[in-house]
Amino acid sequence: MHYFTYHLNELYCEEVPVKEIVNKFGTPIYIYSARTIRRHFSVFSASFKEVEHLVCYSVKANSNLAVLALLGKEGAGADVVSVGELVRALKAGIPASKIVYSGVGKRPDEIELALKAGILMFNVESLEELECLGEIAKSVGIKAPFALRVNPNVDPKTHPYISTGLKKNKFGIPEEEVIDAYLKAKKNPYLLPIGLDAHIGSQITDVSPFVSALRRLKAIWNELTRLGFELRYLDLGGGLGIPYADEEPPPPEEYARAIIEEVKPLDCTLILEPGRVIVGNAGILVTRVLYRKTNGDKKFVIVDAGMNDLIRPALYQAYHKIQPVKLTTSEEEVVDVVGPVCESGDFFARDRKLPRLERGDLLAIMSAGAYGFVMSSNYNSRCRAAEVLVDGETFYLVRKRETIDDLISLEIIPDYLK
Ligand code: LLP
């Protein structure tokens, strides 16, 4: 569900014609719908109203400060994986008391900063990290609230690059080592065990892997309770998928129902870390057709956005719908939509049937709100796109387009080379 719709053959974001935004800020450009984000967040959170819960939006999906501020106003907490994300969340007004910190490679300086900021909990991913957390907590005299992230060895049946809860993945602590780790943590009074955590992967389109993971967590939770631990937070991570093409992920209500059923018997606060399901369909990447060309049998439409702007098709062979911003013709043709980057992997669609496109036409690459801009780069010395947030009839520039000066501003030519 989203608020990108056609009126009189012209694509709008909420009440604003996409073309109007492009006329002002150019292409390529990311456009986010505030109304869509708010709706996704409220539907998601309301689905869990039967149980005590906290929705910690996963900042990695889209970390624009305006998006974070909007979600913060709706009551969202944050799931962060670096101090960069932590500082963004705090700056956007999300209180530290609603922030959880995951990630396999937290640096000591990051741990110290998060401790001092007073975050809700650390989701610890290895025994050595736990030891490090304990040492730092002791040295700064601040107790460290933590959950261990369990690797429940559950197959989320998603793209291998985004599955995280299998033994062969680097994430979490093997189930059989978890209890011992909590017992060991007891020896350091600066380590406060307050929760248990798992995250099994992303773009999951079936509830059963979540339920399997939850059952494993419950068994550990009950064992820890028996051993005298008084945990409060059960964190199930994120991962609920969205429809990019014809996938049919369970709606949040169905996902929530299955989870609530399992957690009801426990006395806990449920934490969820959704990213994609909140922002994925709330954003588009708008690009302009530069040229058409034909190589043998293949027809190419070359656009001004590249894999540096949206890497998902190149990296995961991900499918994104592509729609013209203005519907002008019923004539269709099969084309590859490709970017200007010097890589054959620089494509947005292959052998895709699209309305015939001409030089100068605008295209919307749909479902680009999650893992879009955040994964962009400067490859080929291309400036990163601008970002705009639409709210009703108004639109706001929420990140300026980068300039060539921005690109080179951190680089230094040593004097001897001048
Ligand atoms: N929590 C943790 C610990 C995570 O690692 C992730 C995502 C999430 C929450 C949020 O997952 P979501 O609800 O968005 O599925 N770049 C990939 C996705 C990588 C996801 C990494 N972790 C993509 O473009 O599909």
Short mmCIF file of C-alpha atoms and ligand atoms in Angstrom, two decimals:
data_model
loop_
_atom_site.label_atom_id
_atom_site.label_comp_id
_atom_site.label_asym_id
_atom_site.label_seq_id
_atom_site.Cartn_x
_atom_site.Cartn_y
_atom_site.Cartn_z
CA MET A 1 0.00 0.00 0.00
CA HIS A 2 1.28 3.48 -0.82
CA TYR A 3 0.27 6.97 -1.92
CA PHE A 4 1.88 7.05 -5.37
CA THR A 5 -1.04 7.22 -7.78
CA TYR A 6 -1.94 8.52 -11.24
CA HIS A 7 -4.31 11.44 -11.79
CA LEU A 8 -5.04 12.21 -15.43
CA ASN A 9 -2.11 9.98 -16.48
CA GLU A 10 0.35 11.88 -14.32
CA LEU A 11 2.10 10.24 -11.35
CA TYR A 12 1.54 11.96 -8.01
CA CYS A 13 3.07 11.46 -4.61
CA GLU A 14 0.15 12.22 -2.30
CA GLU A 15 -1.15 15.59 -3.62
CA VAL A 16 2.03 16.59 -5.43
CA PRO A 17 2.79 15.84 -9.11
CA VAL A 18 6.15 14.06 -9.27
CA LYS A 19 7.03 16.27 -12.21
CA GLU A 20 6.73 19.39 -10.08
CA ILE A 21 9.36 18.02 -7.69
CA VAL A 22 11.64 17.08 -10.57
CA ASN A 23 11.24 20.53 -12.13
CA LYS A 24 12.50 22.03 -8.89
CA PHE A 25 15.25 19.61 -7.87
CA GLY A 26 16.19 17.57 -10.96
CA THR A 27 16.95 13.86 -11.36
CA PRO A 28 17.87 11.33 -10.15
CA ILE A 29 15.86 11.97 -7.02
CA TYR A 30 14.41 9.93 -4.18
CA ILE A 31 10.87 10.90 -3.19
CA TYR A 32 9.31 9.67 0.05
CA SER A 33 5.66 9.81 1.06
CA ALA A 34 5.22 10.84 4.71
CA ARG A 35 1.62 9.66 4.71
CA THR A 36 2.68 6.18 3.57
CA ILE A 37 5.39 5.96 6.24
CA ARG A 38 2.99 7.09 8.98
CA ARG A 39 0.36 4.64 7.84
CA HIS A 40 2.75 1.71 7.69
CA PHE A 41 4.08 2.50 11.13
CA SER A 42 0.68 2.88 12.72
CA VAL A 43 -0.74 -0.29 11.13
CA PHE A 44 2.34 -2.23 12.20
CA SER A 45 2.34 -0.95 15.75
CA ALA A 46 -1.45 -1.28 16.17
CA SER A 47 -1.23 -4.92 15.11
CA PHE A 48 0.66 -5.61 18.33
CA LYS A 49 -1.58 -3.58 20.64
CA GLU A 50 -2.69 -6.69 22.58
CA VAL A 51 0.79 -7.09 24.04
CA GLU A 52 3.28 -4.71 25.57
CA HIS A 53 5.61 -3.80 22.75
CA LEU A 54 8.09 -1.32 21.34
CA VAL A 55 8.65 -0.84 17.61
CA CYS A 56 12.31 0.03 17.04
CA TYR A 57 12.44 1.14 13.41
CA SER A 58 15.54 -0.30 11.75
CA VAL A 59 17.50 2.80 10.81
CA LYS A 60 19.62 1.02 8.18
CA ALA A 61 16.60 0.78 5.86
CA ASN A 62 16.39 4.55 5.42
CA SER A 63 18.34 6.81 7.73
CA ASN A 64 17.41 10.23 6.42
CA LEU A 65 17.03 12.52 9.45
CA ALA A 66 13.61 13.73 8.31
CA VAL A 67 12.35 10.14 7.99
CA LEU A 68 13.70 9.37 11.47
CA ALA A 69 12.14 12.51 12.92
CA LEU A 70 8.79 11.65 11.36
CA LEU A 71 8.90 8.13 12.81
CA GLY A 72 10.11 9.43 16.16
CA LYS A 73 7.04 11.68 16.32
CA GLU A 74 4.87 8.61 15.73
CA GLY A 75 6.44 7.00 18.80
CA ALA A 76 9.01 4.78 17.11
CA GLY A 77 12.19 3.70 18.81
CA ALA A 78 15.25 2.77 16.74
CA ASP A 79 17.38 -0.25 15.96
CA VAL A 80 20.89 0.97 15.15
CA VAL A 81 24.06 -0.80 14.02
CA SER A 82 26.68 1.93 14.33
CA VAL A 83 27.38 5.11 16.18
CA GLY A 84 26.54 6.93 12.97
CA GLU A 85 23.02 5.54 13.11
CA LEU A 86 22.82 6.15 16.86
CA VAL A 87 23.72 9.81 16.47
CA ARG A 88 21.22 10.18 13.62
CA ALA A 89 18.43 8.66 15.73
CA LEU A 90 19.23 10.89 18.71
CA LYS A 91 19.51 13.97 16.51
CA ALA A 92 16.11 13.18 15.01
CA GLY A 93 14.62 13.22 18.50
CA ILE A 94 14.30 9.49 19.20
CA PRO A 95 15.05 9.03 22.90
CA ALA A 96 18.02 6.82 23.88
CA SER A 97 15.65 4.87 26.12
CA LYS A 98 13.99 3.51 22.95
CA ILE A 99 17.17 2.57 21.08
CA VAL A 100 18.61 -0.92 20.71
CA TYR A 101 22.06 -1.47 19.25
CA SER A 102 22.74 -4.59 17.11
CA GLY A 103 25.65 -5.59 14.87
CA VAL A 104 28.51 -8.10 14.93
CA GLY A 105 31.33 -5.57 14.93
CA LYS A 106 30.68 -2.81 17.45
CA ARG A 107 33.96 -0.99 18.11
CA PRO A 108 34.95 -0.26 21.73
CA ASP A 109 34.59 3.49 21.16
CA GLU A 110 31.10 2.93 19.74
CA ILE A 111 30.14 0.81 22.75
CA GLU A 112 31.36 3.50 25.12
CA LEU A 113 29.44 6.24 23.36
CA ALA A 114 26.23 4.19 23.33
CA LEU A 115 26.65 3.36 27.03
CA LYS A 116 27.08 7.02 27.89
CA ALA A 117 24.06 7.93 25.75
CA GLY A 118 21.97 5.55 27.90
CA ILE A 119 20.47 3.29 25.24
CA LEU A 120 17.81 0.71 26.09
CA MET A 121 19.95 -2.32 25.30
CA PHE A 122 22.88 -3.81 23.44
CA ASN A 123 22.06 -6.80 21.27
CA VAL A 124 25.32 -8.66 21.75
CA GLU A 125 26.44 -10.96 18.96
CA SER A 126 29.48 -12.82 20.34
CA LEU A 127 31.07 -13.92 23.58
CA GLU A 128 34.05 -11.67 23.00
CA GLU A 129 31.76 -8.69 22.43
CA LEU A 130 30.05 -9.49 25.74
CA GLU A 131 33.40 -9.51 27.48
CA CYS A 132 34.34 -6.22 25.86
CA LEU A 133 30.99 -4.67 26.83
CA GLY A 134 31.57 -5.79 30.44
CA GLU A 135 35.06 -4.28 30.54
CA ILE A 136 33.98 -0.96 29.10
CA ALA A 137 30.92 -0.76 31.36
CA LYS A 138 33.14 -1.33 34.38
CA SER A 139 35.73 1.21 33.27
CA VAL A 140 33.17 3.98 32.76
CA GLY A 141 31.06 2.92 35.76
CA ILE A 142 27.81 2.53 33.78
CA LYS A 143 25.89 -0.73 33.88
CA ALA A 144 25.31 -2.21 30.42
CA PRO A 145 21.80 -3.52 29.71
CA PHE A 146 22.07 -6.30 27.17
CA ALA A 147 20.34 -9.09 25.28
CA LEU A 148 22.19 -11.87 23.56
CA ARG A 149 21.36 -12.31 19.91
CA VAL A 150 20.66 -15.96 19.34
CA ASN A 151 21.39 -17.59 16.01
CA PRO A 152 18.37 -19.92 15.94
CA ASN A 153 19.51 -21.75 12.79
CA VAL A 154 16.19 -21.10 11.03
CA ASP A 155 15.95 -20.83 7.25
CA PRO A 156 14.07 -17.63 6.35
CA LYS A 157 13.82 -18.72 2.68
CA THR A 158 15.00 -15.41 1.31
CA HIS A 159 17.93 -14.24 -0.80
CA PRO A 160 21.14 -15.78 0.66
CA TYR A 161 22.73 -12.34 1.08
CA ILE A 162 19.95 -11.26 3.45
CA SER A 163 19.46 -14.43 5.44
CA THR A 164 21.03 -13.97 8.87
CA GLY A 165 19.72 -16.69 11.18
CA LEU A 166 21.49 -19.74 9.78
CA LYS A 167 24.52 -21.30 11.38
CA LYS A 168 26.59 -20.49 8.31
CA ASN A 169 25.79 -16.77 8.74
CA LYS A 170 28.05 -14.55 10.85
CA PHE A 171 25.21 -13.28 13.04
CA GLY A 172 24.29 -14.14 16.62
CA ILE A 173 25.48 -16.72 19.13
CA PRO A 174 24.78 -20.43 18.63
CA GLU A 175 21.79 -21.58 20.69
CA GLU A 176 23.79 -24.11 22.66
CA GLU A 177 26.22 -21.45 23.94
CA VAL A 178 23.63 -18.88 24.98
CA ILE A 179 22.73 -20.08 28.49
CA ASP A 180 26.37 -20.40 29.49
CA ALA A 181 27.02 -16.91 28.24
CA TYR A 182 24.25 -15.46 30.45
CA LEU A 183 25.61 -17.40 33.44
CA LYS A 184 29.09 -16.09 32.73
CA ALA A 185 27.78 -12.54 32.45
CA LYS A 186 26.40 -12.84 35.99
CA LYS A 187 29.96 -12.63 37.30
CA ASN A 188 30.29 -9.03 36.14
CA PRO A 189 27.91 -6.74 38.05
CA TYR A 190 28.24 -4.19 35.24
CA LEU A 191 26.47 -6.51 32.80
CA LEU A 192 22.69 -6.34 33.13
CA PRO A 193 20.87 -9.15 31.32
CA ILE A 194 17.50 -7.67 30.42
CA GLY A 195 16.52 -9.35 27.16
CA LEU A 196 16.87 -11.99 24.49
CA ASP A 197 17.13 -11.25 20.77
CA ALA A 198 17.07 -12.81 17.30
CA HIS A 199 16.83 -11.53 13.74
CA ILE A 200 16.64 -14.18 11.04
CA GLY A 201 16.74 -12.26 7.78
CA SER A 202 15.01 -9.80 5.54
CA GLN A 203 12.28 -9.75 2.87
CA ILE A 204 10.64 -12.79 4.48
CA THR A 205 7.28 -13.54 2.92
CA ASP A 206 6.00 -16.29 5.18
CA VAL A 207 5.25 -16.24 8.93
CA SER A 208 6.53 -19.74 9.66
CA PRO A 209 10.27 -18.91 9.97
CA PHE A 210 9.40 -16.16 12.49
CA VAL A 211 7.32 -18.60 14.53
CA SER A 212 10.09 -21.23 14.44
CA ALA A 213 12.64 -18.66 15.63
CA LEU A 214 10.28 -17.45 18.33
CA ARG A 215 9.77 -20.98 19.64
CA ARG A 216 13.52 -21.42 19.97
CA LEU A 217 13.74 -18.10 21.80
CA LYS A 218 10.91 -19.08 24.12
CA ALA A 219 12.65 -22.28 25.13
CA ILE A 220 15.78 -20.30 26.03
CA TRP A 221 13.74 -17.60 27.77
CA ASN A 222 11.98 -20.20 29.94
CA GLU A 223 15.26 -21.87 30.81
CA LEU A 224 16.78 -18.52 31.80
CA THR A 225 13.73 -17.74 33.94
CA ARG A 226 14.13 -21.10 35.65
CA LEU A 227 17.75 -20.19 36.36
CA GLY A 228 16.62 -16.99 38.09
CA PHE A 229 17.17 -14.43 35.32
CA GLU A 230 14.51 -11.74 35.17
CA LEU A 231 14.46 -10.75 31.52
CA ARG A 232 12.06 -8.06 30.29
CA TYR A 233 12.59 -7.66 26.52
CA LEU A 234 12.05 -10.26 23.84
CA ASP A 235 13.39 -8.81 20.60
CA LEU A 236 12.31 -10.62 17.45
CA GLY A 237 14.20 -8.36 15.02
CA GLY A 238 12.77 -7.26 11.69
CA GLY A 239 12.47 -8.97 8.35
CA LEU A 240 8.84 -8.83 7.25
CA GLY A 241 8.78 -8.60 3.45
CA ILE A 242 6.90 -6.32 1.07
CA PRO A 243 5.42 -6.89 -2.39
CA TYR A 244 7.98 -5.77 -5.00
CA ALA A 245 6.43 -7.80 -7.81
CA ASP A 246 3.89 -10.54 -7.16
CA GLU A 247 5.11 -11.66 -3.73
CA GLU A 248 2.35 -11.98 -1.17
CA PRO A 249 3.91 -11.34 2.23
CA PRO A 250 1.59 -11.71 5.18
CA PRO A 251 0.01 -8.39 6.18
CA PRO A 252 1.30 -7.04 9.53
CA GLU A 253 -1.91 -8.13 11.27
CA GLU A 254 -1.34 -11.76 10.29
CA TYR A 255 2.35 -11.63 11.19
CA ALA A 256 1.44 -10.04 14.55
CA ARG A 257 -1.28 -12.58 15.28
CA ALA A 258 1.15 -15.47 14.89
CA ILE A 259 3.73 -13.78 17.09
CA ILE A 260 1.28 -12.65 19.78
CA GLU A 261 -0.03 -16.20 20.06
CA GLU A 262 3.49 -17.36 20.95
CA VAL A 263 4.55 -14.55 23.29
CA LYS A 264 1.32 -14.11 25.25
CA PRO A 265 2.25 -16.67 27.92
CA LEU A 266 5.51 -14.81 28.63
CA ASP A 267 5.73 -11.80 30.89
CA CYS A 268 7.73 -9.61 28.53
CA THR A 269 7.86 -6.48 26.40
CA LEU A 270 8.10 -7.46 22.77
CA ILE A 271 10.56 -5.51 20.63
CA LEU A 272 10.26 -5.47 16.83
CA GLU A 273 12.80 -3.99 14.43
CA PRO A 274 10.97 -3.48 11.13
CA GLY A 275 12.73 -1.54 8.40
CA ARG A 276 11.61 -2.41 4.88
CA VAL A 277 7.94 -2.89 5.73
CA ILE A 278 7.76 0.66 7.09
CA VAL A 279 9.62 2.56 4.36
CA GLY A 280 10.07 0.23 1.37
CA ASN A 281 6.96 1.12 -0.58
CA ALA A 282 6.99 4.68 0.74
CA GLY A 283 9.76 5.76 -1.61
CA ILE A 284 10.53 5.96 -5.32
CA LEU A 285 13.63 6.82 -7.30
CA VAL A 286 12.83 9.10 -10.22
CA THR A 287 15.18 9.08 -13.17
CA ARG A 288 15.19 10.57 -16.66
CA VAL A 289 15.70 8.73 -19.94
CA LEU A 290 18.94 9.92 -21.52
CA TYR A 291 19.10 7.79 -24.65
CA ARG A 292 17.71 4.76 -26.42
CA LYS A 293 19.91 2.34 -28.26
CA THR A 294 19.81 -1.07 -29.89
CA ASN A 295 22.62 -3.65 -29.79
CA GLY A 296 21.64 -6.56 -32.01
CA ASP A 297 18.33 -7.86 -30.69
CA LYS A 298 18.54 -5.92 -27.48
CA LYS A 299 16.93 -2.58 -26.87
CA PHE A 300 18.37 -0.44 -24.13
CA VAL A 301 16.89 2.54 -22.38
CA ILE A 302 19.69 4.46 -20.70
CA VAL A 303 18.66 6.52 -17.69
CA ASP A 304 20.46 9.06 -15.53
CA ALA A 305 20.32 6.98 -12.32
CA GLY A 306 22.81 4.18 -11.88
CA MET A 307 23.69 1.26 -9.66
CA ASN A 308 25.46 3.75 -7.43
CA ASP A 309 22.02 5.26 -6.66
CA LEU A 310 20.11 1.99 -6.22
CA ILE A 311 22.22 -1.14 -6.04
CA ARG A 312 19.52 -3.72 -5.23
CA PRO A 313 19.02 -5.00 -8.80
CA ALA A 314 22.78 -5.36 -9.35
CA LEU A 315 23.49 -6.90 -5.96
CA TYR A 316 20.49 -9.19 -5.41
CA GLN A 317 18.92 -9.33 -8.87
CA ALA A 318 16.09 -7.57 -7.06
CA TYR A 319 12.95 -6.71 -9.01
CA HIS A 320 11.63 -3.15 -8.84
CA LYS A 321 8.56 -2.07 -10.78
CA ILE A 322 9.24 0.75 -13.21
CA GLN A 323 6.51 3.17 -14.18
CA PRO A 324 6.52 6.20 -16.45
CA VAL A 325 5.79 9.43 -14.60
CA LYS A 326 3.49 10.42 -17.46
CA LEU A 327 1.38 7.83 -19.27
CA THR A 328 1.36 8.85 -22.90
CA THR A 329 1.21 5.74 -25.04
CA SER A 330 -0.24 2.25 -25.10
CA GLU A 331 2.57 1.05 -27.36
CA GLU A 332 4.83 -1.35 -25.48
CA GLU A 333 8.30 -2.76 -26.04
CA VAL A 334 10.72 -5.05 -24.27
CA VAL A 335 13.81 -3.23 -23.05
CA ASP A 336 16.67 -3.28 -20.57
CA VAL A 337 16.67 -0.20 -18.38
CA VAL A 338 20.30 0.57 -17.60
CA GLY A 339 22.34 3.27 -15.93
CA PRO A 340 25.45 5.20 -17.00
CA VAL A 341 27.91 3.34 -14.73
CA CYS A 342 30.68 1.39 -16.42
CA GLU A 343 29.56 -2.06 -15.28
CA SER A 344 27.33 -4.56 -17.04
CA GLY A 345 25.62 -5.09 -13.67
CA ASP A 346 24.37 -1.52 -13.82
CA PHE A 347 20.75 -2.23 -14.65
CA PHE A 348 17.31 -1.61 -13.17
CA ALA A 349 15.35 -4.03 -15.36
CA ARG A 350 16.16 -6.68 -17.93
CA ASP A 351 13.87 -7.76 -20.77
CA ARG A 352 11.06 -5.75 -19.23
CA LYS A 353 7.89 -4.89 -21.12
CA LEU A 354 7.37 -1.16 -20.69
CA PRO A 355 5.45 1.56 -22.49
CA ARG A 356 7.62 2.94 -25.30
CA LEU A 357 9.97 5.49 -23.81
CA GLU A 358 11.60 8.49 -25.44
CA ARG A 359 14.52 10.74 -24.58
CA GLY A 360 13.61 13.04 -21.70
CA ASP A 361 10.82 10.84 -20.29
CA LEU A 362 10.71 10.42 -16.54
CA LEU A 363 10.56 7.01 -14.90
CA ALA A 364 9.69 6.05 -11.34
CA ILE A 365 11.54 3.07 -9.92
CA MET A 366 9.10 1.87 -7.31
CA SER A 367 9.61 0.44 -3.81
CA ALA A 368 12.92 2.23 -3.43
CA GLY A 369 12.30 3.67 0.05
CA ALA A 370 14.23 0.91 1.85
CA TYR A 371 17.88 0.05 1.16
CA GLY A 372 17.90 2.61 -1.64
CA PHE A 373 19.65 5.87 -0.86
CA VAL A 374 21.34 4.35 2.21
CA MET A 375 23.24 1.89 0.01
CA SER A 376 24.18 4.49 -2.59
CA SER A 377 27.79 5.32 -3.35
CA ASN A 378 29.94 7.70 -5.33
CA TYR A 379 31.20 5.04 -7.74
CA ASN A 380 32.27 6.55 -11.06
CA SER A 381 32.50 9.85 -9.13
CA ARG A 382 28.78 10.30 -9.39
CA CYS A 383 27.13 12.70 -6.97
CA ARG A 384 24.54 11.17 -4.70
CA ALA A 385 20.90 11.95 -5.51
CA ALA A 386 18.73 14.46 -3.68
CA GLU A 387 15.96 13.30 -1.33
CA VAL A 388 12.53 14.86 -0.95
CA LEU A 389 9.78 14.20 1.57
CA VAL A 390 6.19 14.83 0.52
CA ASP A 391 3.51 15.47 3.12
CA GLY A 392 0.06 16.15 1.69
CA GLU A 393 0.32 19.13 -0.65
CA THR A 394 3.78 20.13 0.47
CA PHE A 395 7.21 18.81 -0.36
CA TYR A 396 10.48 19.36 1.43
CA LEU A 397 14.06 18.88 0.29
CA VAL A 398 15.46 16.58 3.01
CA ARG A 399 18.88 16.03 1.47
CA LYS A 400 20.56 18.25 -1.05
CA ARG A 401 21.98 16.77 -4.20
CA GLU A 402 25.72 16.30 -3.77
CA THR A 403 28.04 18.51 -5.80
CA ILE A 404 31.41 17.77 -7.35
CA ASP A 405 32.90 19.92 -4.59
CA ASP A 406 31.29 17.64 -1.98
CA LEU A 407 32.81 14.68 -3.77
CA ILE A 408 36.38 15.89 -3.58
CA SER A 409 36.26 17.98 -0.44
CA LEU A 410 37.88 15.34 1.79
CA GLU A 411 40.73 14.52 -0.57
CA ILE A 412 44.23 15.92 -0.34
CA ILE A 413 46.96 16.11 -2.98
CA PRO A 414 50.28 15.90 -1.08
CA ASP A 415 52.46 18.95 -1.75
CA TYR A 416 55.16 16.89 -3.47
CA LEU A 417 52.66 15.88 -6.18
CA LYS A 418 51.60 19.42 -6.92
N1 LLP B 1 17.24 -5.87 12.66
C1 LLP B 1 18.46 -6.32 12.31
C2 LLP B 1 19.38 -6.79 13.34
C3 LLP B 1 18.82 -6.35 10.95
O1 LLP B 1 20.02 -6.81 10.60
C4 LLP B 1 17.91 -5.88 9.96
C5 LLP B 1 18.26 -5.89 8.55
C6 LLP B 1 16.66 -5.39 10.40
C7 LLP B 1 16.36 -5.40 11.75
C8 LLP B 1 15.64 -4.84 9.45
O2 LLP B 1 15.20 -5.79 8.54
P1 LLP B 1 13.96 -5.48 7.56
O3 LLP B 1 12.73 -5.32 8.41
O4 LLP B 1 14.26 -4.23 6.85
O5 LLP B 1 13.91 -6.65 6.69
N2 LLP B 1 20.15 -4.53 1.91
C9 LLP B 1 19.21 -5.63 1.89
C10 LLP B 1 18.57 -5.85 3.23
C11 LLP B 1 19.56 -6.07 4.35
C12 LLP B 1 18.90 -6.23 5.69
C13 LLP B 1 19.91 -6.23 6.79
N3 LLP B 1 19.37 -6.32 8.10
C14 LLP B 1 18.19 -5.37 0.78
O6 LLP B 1 18.31 -4.37 0.07
O7 LLP B 1 17.29 -6.18 0.57
#
